[in-house]
mmCIF file of C-alpha atoms in Angstrom:
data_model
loop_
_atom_site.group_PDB
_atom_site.id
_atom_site.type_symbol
_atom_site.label_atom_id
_atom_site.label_comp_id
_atom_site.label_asym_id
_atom_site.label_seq_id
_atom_site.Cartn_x
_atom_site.Cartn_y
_atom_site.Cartn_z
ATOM 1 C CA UNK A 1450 -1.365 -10.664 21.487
ATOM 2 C CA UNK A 1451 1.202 -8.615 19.744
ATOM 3 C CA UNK A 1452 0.304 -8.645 16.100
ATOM 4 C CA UNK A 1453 2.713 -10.074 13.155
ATOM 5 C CA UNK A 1454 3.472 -8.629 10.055
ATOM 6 C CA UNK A 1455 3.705 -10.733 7.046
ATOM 7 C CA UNK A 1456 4.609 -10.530 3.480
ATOM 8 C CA UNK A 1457 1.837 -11.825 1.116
ATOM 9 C CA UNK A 1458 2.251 -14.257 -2.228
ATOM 10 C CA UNK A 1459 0.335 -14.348 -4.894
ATOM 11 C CA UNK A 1460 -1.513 -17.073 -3.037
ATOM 12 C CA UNK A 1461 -2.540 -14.514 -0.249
ATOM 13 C CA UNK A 1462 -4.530 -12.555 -2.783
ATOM 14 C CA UNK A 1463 -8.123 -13.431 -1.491
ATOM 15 C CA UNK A 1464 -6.410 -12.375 1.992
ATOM 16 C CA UNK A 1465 -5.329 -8.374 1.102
ATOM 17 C CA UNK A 1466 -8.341 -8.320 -1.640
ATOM 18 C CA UNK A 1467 -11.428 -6.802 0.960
ATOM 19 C CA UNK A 1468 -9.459 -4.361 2.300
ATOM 20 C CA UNK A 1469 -8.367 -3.376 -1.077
ATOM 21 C CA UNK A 1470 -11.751 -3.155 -1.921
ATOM 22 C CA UNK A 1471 -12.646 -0.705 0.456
ATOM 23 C CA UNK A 1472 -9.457 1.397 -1.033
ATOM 24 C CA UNK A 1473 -10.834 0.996 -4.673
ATOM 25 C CA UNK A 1474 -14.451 1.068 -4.647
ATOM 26 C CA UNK A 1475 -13.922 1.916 -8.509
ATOM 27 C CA UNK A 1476 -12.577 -1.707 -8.989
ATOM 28 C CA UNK A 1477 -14.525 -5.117 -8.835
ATOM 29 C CA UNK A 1478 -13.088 -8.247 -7.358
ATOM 30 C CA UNK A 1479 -12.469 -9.844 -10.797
ATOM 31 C CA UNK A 1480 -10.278 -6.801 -11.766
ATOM 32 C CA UNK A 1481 -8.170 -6.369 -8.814
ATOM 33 C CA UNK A 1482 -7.287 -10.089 -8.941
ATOM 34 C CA UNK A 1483 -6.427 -9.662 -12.505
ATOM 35 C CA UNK A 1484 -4.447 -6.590 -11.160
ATOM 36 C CA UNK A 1485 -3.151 -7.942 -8.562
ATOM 37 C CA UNK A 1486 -1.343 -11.355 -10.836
ATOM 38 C CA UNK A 1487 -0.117 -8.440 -12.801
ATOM 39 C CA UNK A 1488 1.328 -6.424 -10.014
ATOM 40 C CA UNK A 1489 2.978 -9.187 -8.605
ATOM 41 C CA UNK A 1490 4.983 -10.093 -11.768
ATOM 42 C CA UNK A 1491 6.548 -6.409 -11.602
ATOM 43 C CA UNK A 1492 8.037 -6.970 -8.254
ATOM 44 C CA UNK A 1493 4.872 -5.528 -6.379
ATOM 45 C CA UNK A 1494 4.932 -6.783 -2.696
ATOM 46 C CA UNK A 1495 2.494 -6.775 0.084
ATOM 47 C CA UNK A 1496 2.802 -6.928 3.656
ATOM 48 C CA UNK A 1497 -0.184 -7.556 6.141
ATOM 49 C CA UNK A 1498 -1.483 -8.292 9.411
ATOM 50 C CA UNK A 1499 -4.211 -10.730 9.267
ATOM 51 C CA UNK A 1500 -5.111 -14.096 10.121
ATOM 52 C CA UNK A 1501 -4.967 -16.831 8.213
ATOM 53 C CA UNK A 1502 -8.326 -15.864 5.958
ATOM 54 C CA UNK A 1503 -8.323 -12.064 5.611
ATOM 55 C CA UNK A 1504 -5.785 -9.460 6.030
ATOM 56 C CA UNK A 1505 -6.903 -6.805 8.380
ATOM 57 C CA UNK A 1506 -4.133 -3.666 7.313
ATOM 58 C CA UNK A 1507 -2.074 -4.332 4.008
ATOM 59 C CA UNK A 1508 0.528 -2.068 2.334
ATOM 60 C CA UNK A 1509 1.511 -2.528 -0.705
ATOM 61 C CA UNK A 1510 5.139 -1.382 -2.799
ATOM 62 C CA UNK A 1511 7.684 -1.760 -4.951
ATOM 63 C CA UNK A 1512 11.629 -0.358 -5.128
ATOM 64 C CA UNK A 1513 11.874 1.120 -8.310
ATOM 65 C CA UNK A 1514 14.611 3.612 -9.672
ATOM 66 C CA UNK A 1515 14.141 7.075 -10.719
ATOM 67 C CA UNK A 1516 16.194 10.046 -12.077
ATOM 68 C CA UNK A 1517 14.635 12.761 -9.811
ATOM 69 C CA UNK A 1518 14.727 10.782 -6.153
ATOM 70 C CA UNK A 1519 16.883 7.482 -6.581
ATOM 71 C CA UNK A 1520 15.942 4.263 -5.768
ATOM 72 C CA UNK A 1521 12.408 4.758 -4.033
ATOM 73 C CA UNK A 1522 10.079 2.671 -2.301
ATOM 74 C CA UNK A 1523 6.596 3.734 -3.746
ATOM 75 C CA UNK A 1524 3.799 2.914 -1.546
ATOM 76 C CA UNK A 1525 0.860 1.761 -3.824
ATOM 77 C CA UNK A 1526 -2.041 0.979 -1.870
ATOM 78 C CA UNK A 1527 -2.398 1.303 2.480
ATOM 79 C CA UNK A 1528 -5.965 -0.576 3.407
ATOM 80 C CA UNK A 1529 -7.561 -0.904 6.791
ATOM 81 C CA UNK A 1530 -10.932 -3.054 7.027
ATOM 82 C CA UNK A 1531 -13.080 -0.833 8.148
ATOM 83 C CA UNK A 1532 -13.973 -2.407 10.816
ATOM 84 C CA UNK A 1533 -10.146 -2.540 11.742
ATOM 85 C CA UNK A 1534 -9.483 0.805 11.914
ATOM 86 C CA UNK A 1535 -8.359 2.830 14.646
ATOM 87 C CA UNK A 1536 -6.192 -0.070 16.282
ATOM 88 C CA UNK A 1537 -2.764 1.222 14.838
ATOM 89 C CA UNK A 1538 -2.314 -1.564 11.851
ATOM 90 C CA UNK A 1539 -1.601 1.160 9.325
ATOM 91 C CA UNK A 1540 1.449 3.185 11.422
ATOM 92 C CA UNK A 1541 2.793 -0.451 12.388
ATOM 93 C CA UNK A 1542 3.168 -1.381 8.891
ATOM 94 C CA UNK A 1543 4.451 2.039 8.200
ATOM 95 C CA UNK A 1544 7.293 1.384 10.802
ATOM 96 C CA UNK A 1545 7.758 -2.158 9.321
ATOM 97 C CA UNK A 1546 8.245 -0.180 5.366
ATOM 98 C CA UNK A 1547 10.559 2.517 6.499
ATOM 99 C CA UNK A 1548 12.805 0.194 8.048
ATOM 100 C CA UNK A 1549 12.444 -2.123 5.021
ATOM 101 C CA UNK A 1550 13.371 0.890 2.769
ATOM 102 C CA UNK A 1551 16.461 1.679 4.996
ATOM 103 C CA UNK A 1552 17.632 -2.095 4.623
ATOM 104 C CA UNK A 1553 17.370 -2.092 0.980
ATOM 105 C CA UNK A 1554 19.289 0.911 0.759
ATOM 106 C CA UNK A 1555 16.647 3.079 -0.934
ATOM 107 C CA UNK A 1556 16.880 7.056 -1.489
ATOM 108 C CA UNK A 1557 12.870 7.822 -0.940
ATOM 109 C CA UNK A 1558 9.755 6.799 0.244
ATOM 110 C CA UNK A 1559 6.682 8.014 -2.088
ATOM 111 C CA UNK A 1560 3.176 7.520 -2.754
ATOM 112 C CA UNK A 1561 0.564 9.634 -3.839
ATOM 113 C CA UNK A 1562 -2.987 10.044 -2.019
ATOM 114 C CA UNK A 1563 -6.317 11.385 -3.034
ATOM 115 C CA UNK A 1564 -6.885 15.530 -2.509
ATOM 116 C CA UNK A 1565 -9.844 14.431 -0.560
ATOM 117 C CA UNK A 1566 -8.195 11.579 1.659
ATOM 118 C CA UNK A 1567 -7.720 14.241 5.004
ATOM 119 C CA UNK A 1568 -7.225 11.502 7.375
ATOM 120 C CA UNK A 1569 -4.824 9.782 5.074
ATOM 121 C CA UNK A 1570 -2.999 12.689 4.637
ATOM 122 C CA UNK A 1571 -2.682 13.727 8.168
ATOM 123 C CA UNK A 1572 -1.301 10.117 8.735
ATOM 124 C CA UNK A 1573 1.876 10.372 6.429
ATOM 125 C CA UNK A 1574 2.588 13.733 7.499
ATOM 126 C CA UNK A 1575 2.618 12.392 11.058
ATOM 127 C CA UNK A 1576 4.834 9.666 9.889
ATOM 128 C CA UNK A 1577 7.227 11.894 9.007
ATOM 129 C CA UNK A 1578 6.705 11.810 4.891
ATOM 130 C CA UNK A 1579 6.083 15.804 3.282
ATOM 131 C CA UNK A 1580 4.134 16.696 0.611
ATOM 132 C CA UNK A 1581 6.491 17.124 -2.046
ATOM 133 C CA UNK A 1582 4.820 17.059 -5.704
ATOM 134 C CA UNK A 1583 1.727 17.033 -7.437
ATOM 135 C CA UNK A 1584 0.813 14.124 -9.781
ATOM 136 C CA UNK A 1585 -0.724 14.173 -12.764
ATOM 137 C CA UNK A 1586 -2.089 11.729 -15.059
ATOM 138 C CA UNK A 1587 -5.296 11.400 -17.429
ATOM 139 C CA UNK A 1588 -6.588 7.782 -18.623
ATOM 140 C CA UNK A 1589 -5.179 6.825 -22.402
ATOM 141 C CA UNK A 1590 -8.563 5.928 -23.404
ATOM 142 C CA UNK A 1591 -9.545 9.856 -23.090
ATOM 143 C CA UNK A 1592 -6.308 11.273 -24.632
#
C-alpha cells in the first residue's frame, strides 16, 4: 500500500508529537504541545505519513522571507519513529517539500542540523541540499 502524505492541523498534534520526541529529547510533551499551538499560529505547517493515531515521518516548515536567500522554505524539524526508519518516509516527504517549495514560488530550501547528526547530514546532501552556512545562536537567558 502506497503511503499518503498529509498535512497536519493543530488537531493532529498528539499524531506528529512521538516522533518529535525522539527529535527533541531536550523537550517534554507538555512543552512541545505548548510549542507546537505556538508554531502553528506563525504559519508553521506539518506534513506526515501516519495513520490515523500516530504519524510515522513528519516534516515540519514554514515560507518565510529573507534578505540574503528570498523567500525560503525552512525545514524545522524531519522525525522518523524509530521504529519507522529505514522504509524511505523521510526522502518521500522530502520529494513532497521540494515540489511544494517550487509551487509556492520560493527562492531556497534551508534548515539547519546538529554537527553530530552524520546520517542526517548525509541525507540532505543526497537530496541535493549543500552545506552553505554556519548558524549561530546562544539562549537569552545566558546572554
Amino acid at each position: 500500500m502506497k503511503e499518503q502524505i498529509k498535512l497536519a492541523t493543530k488537531s493532529d498534534i498528539y499524531k506528529i508529537l512521538p516522533a518529535l520526541l525522539e527529535l527533541r529529547p531536550h523537550r517534554n510533551e507538555t512543552e512541545l504541545r505548548e510549542l507546537l499551538q505556538d508554531a502553528f499560529g506563525e504559519g508553521y505547517q506539518v506534513i506526515y505519513i501516519g495513520n490515523d493515531n500516530v504519524a510515522y515521518a513528519m516534516l515540519g516548515f514554514r515560507i518565510l522571507h529573507f534578505t540574503f536567500s528570498g523567500k525560503a522554505l525552512r525545514v524545522d524539524d524531519l522525525a522518523t519513529l524509530s521504529n519507522h526508519r529505514k522504509k524511505g518516509y523521510a526522502s518521500k516527504l522530502f520529494i513532497w517539500i521540494k515540489k511544494y517549495a517550487k509551487e509556492q514560488n520560493c527562492d531556497h530550501i534551508a534548515l539547519d542540523s546538529g554537527f553530530s547528526r552524520h546520517d542526517a547530514h548525509r541525507f540532505y546532501l543526497n537530496q541535493g541540499l549543500f552545506i552553505e552556512s554556519l548558524h549561530f545562536g546562544r539562549k537569552v537567558s545566558e546572554c
